Short mmCIF file of C-alpha atoms in Angstrom, two decimals:
data_model
loop_
_atom_site.label_atom_id
_atom_site.label_comp_id
_atom_site.label_asym_id
_atom_site.label_seq_id
_atom_site.Cartn_x
_atom_site.Cartn_y
_atom_site.Cartn_z
CA ASP B 1 -84.07 -145.80 -77.17
CA ALA B 2 -84.13 -146.79 -73.16
CA LYS B 3 -83.94 -150.61 -72.99
CA THR B 4 -85.83 -153.61 -71.14
CA THR B 5 -84.27 -156.48 -69.76
CA GLN B 6 -86.86 -159.55 -69.11
CA PRO B 7 -86.61 -163.56 -68.63
CA ASN B 8 -86.48 -165.36 -71.88
CA SER B 9 -89.77 -167.78 -70.81
CA MET B 10 -91.70 -168.50 -67.65
CA GLU B 11 -93.82 -171.11 -66.47
CA SER B 12 -96.93 -170.67 -64.70
CA ASN B 13 -99.93 -173.35 -63.82
CA GLU B 14 -103.37 -172.50 -64.66
CA GLU B 15 -105.53 -170.76 -61.83
CA GLU B 16 -102.37 -169.90 -60.04
CA PRO B 17 -100.90 -165.99 -60.21
CA VAL B 18 -97.76 -165.11 -62.62
CA HIS B 19 -95.70 -162.27 -62.70
CA LEU B 20 -94.15 -161.58 -65.08
CA PRO B 21 -90.47 -159.06 -64.57
CA CYS B 22 -88.65 -155.98 -66.36
CA ASN B 23 -85.88 -154.38 -65.61
CA HIS B 24 -85.68 -151.02 -67.26
CA SER B 25 -82.80 -149.51 -65.50
CA THR B 26 -81.90 -146.44 -68.12
CA ILE B 27 -85.27 -145.31 -67.65
CA SER B 28 -86.10 -141.59 -68.66
CA GLY B 29 -88.73 -139.11 -66.27
CA THR B 30 -90.91 -139.02 -69.14
CA ASP B 31 -91.01 -142.68 -70.20
CA TYR B 32 -94.12 -144.23 -69.79
CA ILE B 33 -94.27 -148.38 -69.12
CA HIS B 34 -96.34 -150.14 -71.23
CA TRP B 35 -96.74 -153.91 -71.41
CA TYR B 36 -97.90 -155.74 -74.57
CA ARG B 37 -98.93 -159.43 -75.46
CA GLN B 38 -98.64 -161.57 -78.69
CA LEU B 39 -100.65 -164.34 -78.68
CA PRO B 40 -99.95 -167.21 -81.71
CA SER B 41 -100.61 -165.73 -85.20
CA GLN B 42 -101.94 -162.77 -83.86
CA GLY B 43 -101.07 -158.97 -83.65
CA PRO B 44 -99.73 -157.29 -80.46
CA GLU B 45 -102.38 -156.73 -77.87
CA TYR B 46 -102.15 -154.06 -75.17
CA VAL B 47 -102.29 -154.81 -71.56
CA ILE B 48 -101.39 -152.20 -69.98
CA HIS B 49 -99.01 -148.96 -68.92
CA GLY B 50 -98.33 -146.96 -65.86
CA LEU B 51 -95.96 -144.13 -65.54
CA THR B 52 -95.11 -144.09 -61.50
CA SER B 53 -98.05 -145.53 -59.93
CA ASN B 54 -99.33 -149.23 -59.81
CA VAL B 55 -101.96 -149.64 -61.85
CA ASN B 56 -105.06 -152.09 -62.26
CA ASN B 57 -107.37 -153.16 -65.33
CA ARG B 58 -109.88 -155.98 -66.62
CA MET B 59 -106.36 -157.98 -67.85
CA ALA B 60 -104.06 -157.34 -65.23
CA SER B 61 -102.28 -155.01 -62.45
CA LEU B 62 -98.91 -153.50 -63.44
CA ALA B 63 -96.84 -152.67 -60.09
CA ILE B 64 -93.99 -150.30 -60.71
CA ALA B 65 -90.74 -150.24 -58.40
CA GLU B 66 -90.42 -146.43 -56.52
CA ASP B 67 -87.29 -145.49 -58.32
CA ARG B 68 -89.27 -146.99 -61.80
CA LYS B 69 -86.24 -148.94 -62.48
CA SER B 70 -88.11 -152.00 -62.99
CA SER B 71 -91.80 -153.26 -63.21
CA THR B 72 -93.80 -156.28 -62.63
CA LEU B 73 -96.76 -157.59 -64.40
CA ILE B 74 -99.23 -159.64 -62.80
CA LEU B 75 -101.60 -161.95 -64.33
CA HIS B 76 -103.88 -163.07 -61.07
CA ARG B 77 -105.05 -165.98 -62.23
CA ALA B 78 -103.36 -167.34 -65.42
CA THR B 79 -105.64 -169.16 -67.89
CA LEU B 80 -104.63 -171.49 -71.27
CA ARG B 81 -105.76 -168.33 -73.11
CA ASP B 82 -102.85 -166.31 -71.34
CA ALA B 83 -100.15 -168.23 -73.24
CA ALA B 84 -98.24 -165.68 -75.49
CA VAL B 85 -95.59 -163.64 -75.58
CA TYR B 86 -95.30 -160.81 -73.27
CA TYR B 87 -93.66 -157.58 -73.85
CA CYS B 88 -92.33 -154.81 -71.56
CA ILE B 89 -91.69 -151.72 -73.63
CA LEU B 90 -90.70 -147.67 -72.86
CA ARG B 91 -92.76 -145.62 -74.77
CA TRP B 92 -91.35 -141.96 -75.23
CA ASN B 93 -93.62 -139.11 -74.78
CA ASN B 94 -91.84 -138.04 -77.79
CA GLN B 95 -90.48 -138.60 -80.99
CA GLY B 96 -93.31 -139.95 -82.90
CA GLY B 97 -93.85 -142.21 -79.46
CA LYS B 98 -92.56 -145.49 -81.50
CA LEU B 99 -92.52 -148.92 -79.56
CA ILE B 100 -89.68 -151.11 -79.81
CA PHE B 101 -89.94 -154.85 -79.25
CA GLY B 102 -87.92 -156.72 -77.48
CA GLN B 103 -87.71 -160.43 -77.46
CA GLY B 104 -90.00 -160.80 -74.42
CA THR B 105 -91.10 -163.14 -71.91
CA GLU B 106 -92.63 -166.06 -73.80
CA LEU B 107 -95.67 -167.25 -70.88
CA SER B 108 -96.11 -170.80 -71.18
CA VAL B 109 -99.58 -172.06 -69.04
CA LYS B 110 -100.03 -175.41 -67.67
CA PRO B 111 -103.23 -176.79 -67.33
CA GLU L 1 -114.68 -151.97 -79.03
CA PRO L 2 -113.14 -150.14 -82.22
CA GLU L 3 -110.55 -152.06 -83.68
CA VAL L 4 -107.52 -151.10 -86.24
CA THR L 5 -108.40 -153.41 -89.03
CA GLN L 6 -105.77 -154.14 -92.06
CA THR L 7 -106.40 -155.55 -95.32
CA PRO L 8 -105.98 -158.17 -97.12
CA SER L 9 -105.60 -160.71 -94.52
CA HIS L 10 -102.78 -162.17 -97.31
CA GLN L 11 -101.02 -161.20 -100.12
CA VAL L 12 -99.62 -163.23 -102.11
CA THR L 13 -96.85 -161.04 -105.15
CA GLN L 14 -93.97 -162.10 -107.23
CA MET L 15 -90.76 -160.73 -106.46
CA GLY L 16 -90.45 -157.04 -108.02
CA GLN L 17 -94.42 -156.23 -108.24
CA GLU L 18 -95.82 -153.39 -106.52
CA VAL L 19 -97.84 -154.09 -103.06
CA ILE L 20 -100.05 -151.71 -101.07
CA LEU L 21 -101.31 -152.78 -97.87
CA ARG L 22 -104.27 -151.04 -95.92
CA CYS L 23 -104.69 -150.17 -92.77
CA VAL L 24 -107.97 -148.57 -91.32
CA PRO L 25 -107.09 -147.26 -88.31
CA ILE L 26 -109.56 -146.21 -84.80
CA SER L 27 -111.30 -142.97 -85.70
CA ASN L 28 -109.95 -140.63 -83.44
CA HIS L 29 -106.44 -141.31 -83.43
CA LEU L 30 -103.87 -139.29 -84.31
CA TYR L 31 -100.85 -141.08 -84.40
CA PHE L 32 -99.86 -144.61 -86.92
CA TYR L 33 -97.50 -146.87 -86.99
CA TRP L 34 -96.29 -149.95 -89.34
CA TYR L 35 -94.59 -152.58 -87.83
CA ARG L 36 -93.15 -156.29 -89.95
CA GLN L 37 -92.79 -159.68 -88.59
CA ILE L 38 -90.54 -161.69 -90.30
CA LEU L 39 -91.88 -165.66 -89.24
CA GLY L 40 -90.01 -166.37 -86.49
CA GLN L 41 -88.84 -163.55 -85.36
CA LYS L 42 -88.92 -160.23 -83.35
CA VAL L 43 -91.76 -157.10 -83.98
CA GLU L 44 -89.90 -154.42 -86.00
CA PHE L 45 -90.76 -151.06 -86.32
CA LEU L 46 -90.84 -149.88 -89.41
CA VAL L 47 -92.09 -146.29 -89.56
CA SER L 48 -94.66 -143.62 -87.47
CA PHE L 49 -96.51 -141.19 -88.93
CA TYR L 50 -98.20 -137.62 -87.70
CA ASN L 51 -100.29 -134.96 -89.13
CA ASN L 52 -99.80 -136.30 -92.71
CA GLU L 53 -95.66 -136.37 -92.27
CA ILE L 54 -92.98 -139.19 -91.12
CA SER L 55 -92.57 -138.82 -87.76
CA GLU L 56 -89.45 -141.21 -87.63
CA LYS L 57 -88.84 -144.17 -89.89
CA SER L 58 -86.40 -147.31 -89.27
CA GLU L 59 -83.50 -148.34 -91.37
CA ILE L 60 -85.71 -150.87 -92.58
CA PHE L 61 -87.93 -148.08 -94.04
CA ASP L 62 -85.81 -147.57 -97.32
CA ASP L 63 -86.65 -145.59 -100.42
CA GLN L 64 -88.56 -148.91 -101.39
CA PHE L 65 -91.28 -148.25 -98.99
CA SER L 66 -93.62 -145.50 -98.93
CA VAL L 67 -96.58 -144.22 -96.68
CA GLU L 68 -100.04 -142.56 -96.74
CA ARG L 69 -102.84 -141.47 -95.75
CA PRO L 70 -105.08 -140.45 -98.62
CA ASP L 71 -108.16 -139.75 -97.04
CA GLY L 72 -109.82 -139.04 -93.40
CA SER L 73 -109.75 -143.15 -92.84
CA ASN L 74 -107.04 -144.96 -94.57
CA PHE L 75 -103.47 -145.16 -93.77
CA THR L 76 -101.39 -147.31 -96.63
CA LEU L 77 -97.85 -149.07 -96.85
CA LYS L 78 -96.31 -149.32 -100.04
CA ILE L 79 -93.64 -151.33 -101.40
CA ARG L 80 -92.70 -150.44 -104.81
CA SER L 81 -90.43 -153.53 -105.52
CA THR L 82 -90.67 -156.29 -103.71
CA LYS L 83 -88.28 -158.70 -102.47
CA LEU L 84 -88.28 -162.11 -101.55
CA GLU L 85 -86.97 -160.81 -97.91
CA ASP L 86 -89.94 -158.50 -97.64
CA SER L 87 -92.43 -161.65 -97.00
CA ALA L 88 -93.33 -161.07 -93.21
CA MET L 89 -96.48 -160.15 -91.50
CA TYR L 90 -97.07 -156.67 -91.23
CA PHE L 91 -98.51 -154.65 -88.56
CA CYS L 92 -100.41 -151.32 -88.42
CA ALA L 93 -101.14 -149.63 -85.12
CA SER L 94 -102.93 -146.15 -83.97
CA SER L 95 -102.69 -144.43 -80.56
CA VAL L 96 -104.63 -141.37 -80.09
CA ASP L 97 -101.79 -139.37 -77.99
CA LEU L 98 -98.07 -140.48 -77.19
CA GLY L 99 -96.63 -141.85 -74.14
CA ASN L 100 -99.61 -141.87 -72.07
CA SER L 101 -101.99 -143.57 -74.66
CA PRO L 102 -101.99 -147.48 -75.84
CA LEU L 103 -101.32 -148.35 -79.31
CA HIS L 104 -103.61 -150.55 -80.67
CA PHE L 105 -102.58 -152.82 -83.53
CA GLY L 106 -104.35 -154.55 -86.35
CA ASN L 107 -104.61 -158.36 -87.20
CA GLY L 108 -101.82 -157.78 -89.99
CA THR L 109 -101.42 -159.04 -93.47
CA ARG L 110 -99.38 -161.95 -94.49
CA LEU L 111 -97.08 -160.83 -97.08
CA THR L 112 -95.68 -163.70 -99.31
CA VAL L 113 -93.20 -162.68 -101.79
CA THR L 114 -92.27 -165.71 -104.41
#
């Protein structure tokens, strides 16, 4: 399984942008880059995903390096509700498409 | 917005008993998953299911576990003889397709084995 590397924790101030990095140097051409988050006492929640191009949705933006070996999840204005563990995961386009969760990045947001 | 629903939200059982955890995936989804999360640990993959059969399972998913899609809407996880170490949150997830589709997770069933 292709692995990802994320910092264990990050801090942000409320209403400031947050850039969450992820390295995935062994990514293969058919792997999609997915981001999920898990708020306390809840199930994982989908945030965004992409293949090669940068992606935007109502929750966040995903910036993907040209060589696809790294990506950055961008929360444009962090709120207290964004405090969660964020997971960067490569999703295969075969073998059942399972997600393998790592430890993720625990984001804390200060008021 | 459609969502994955899981019942019950909390299940308490005695060691050695059988439990069935139930999930209703999103209606047009084709790929189904079970995950578990022991308190304070990471989310672990158990099994994936497509076209009425298991497509992949982890080492955790031994003979004590089974999955079934008994009708067009439910997806169940059965643990035949529960052990103390089966105490965890169990999450069901579904997706409409593979890599280019998100997984949608339910809010989980907390299983407590006493």
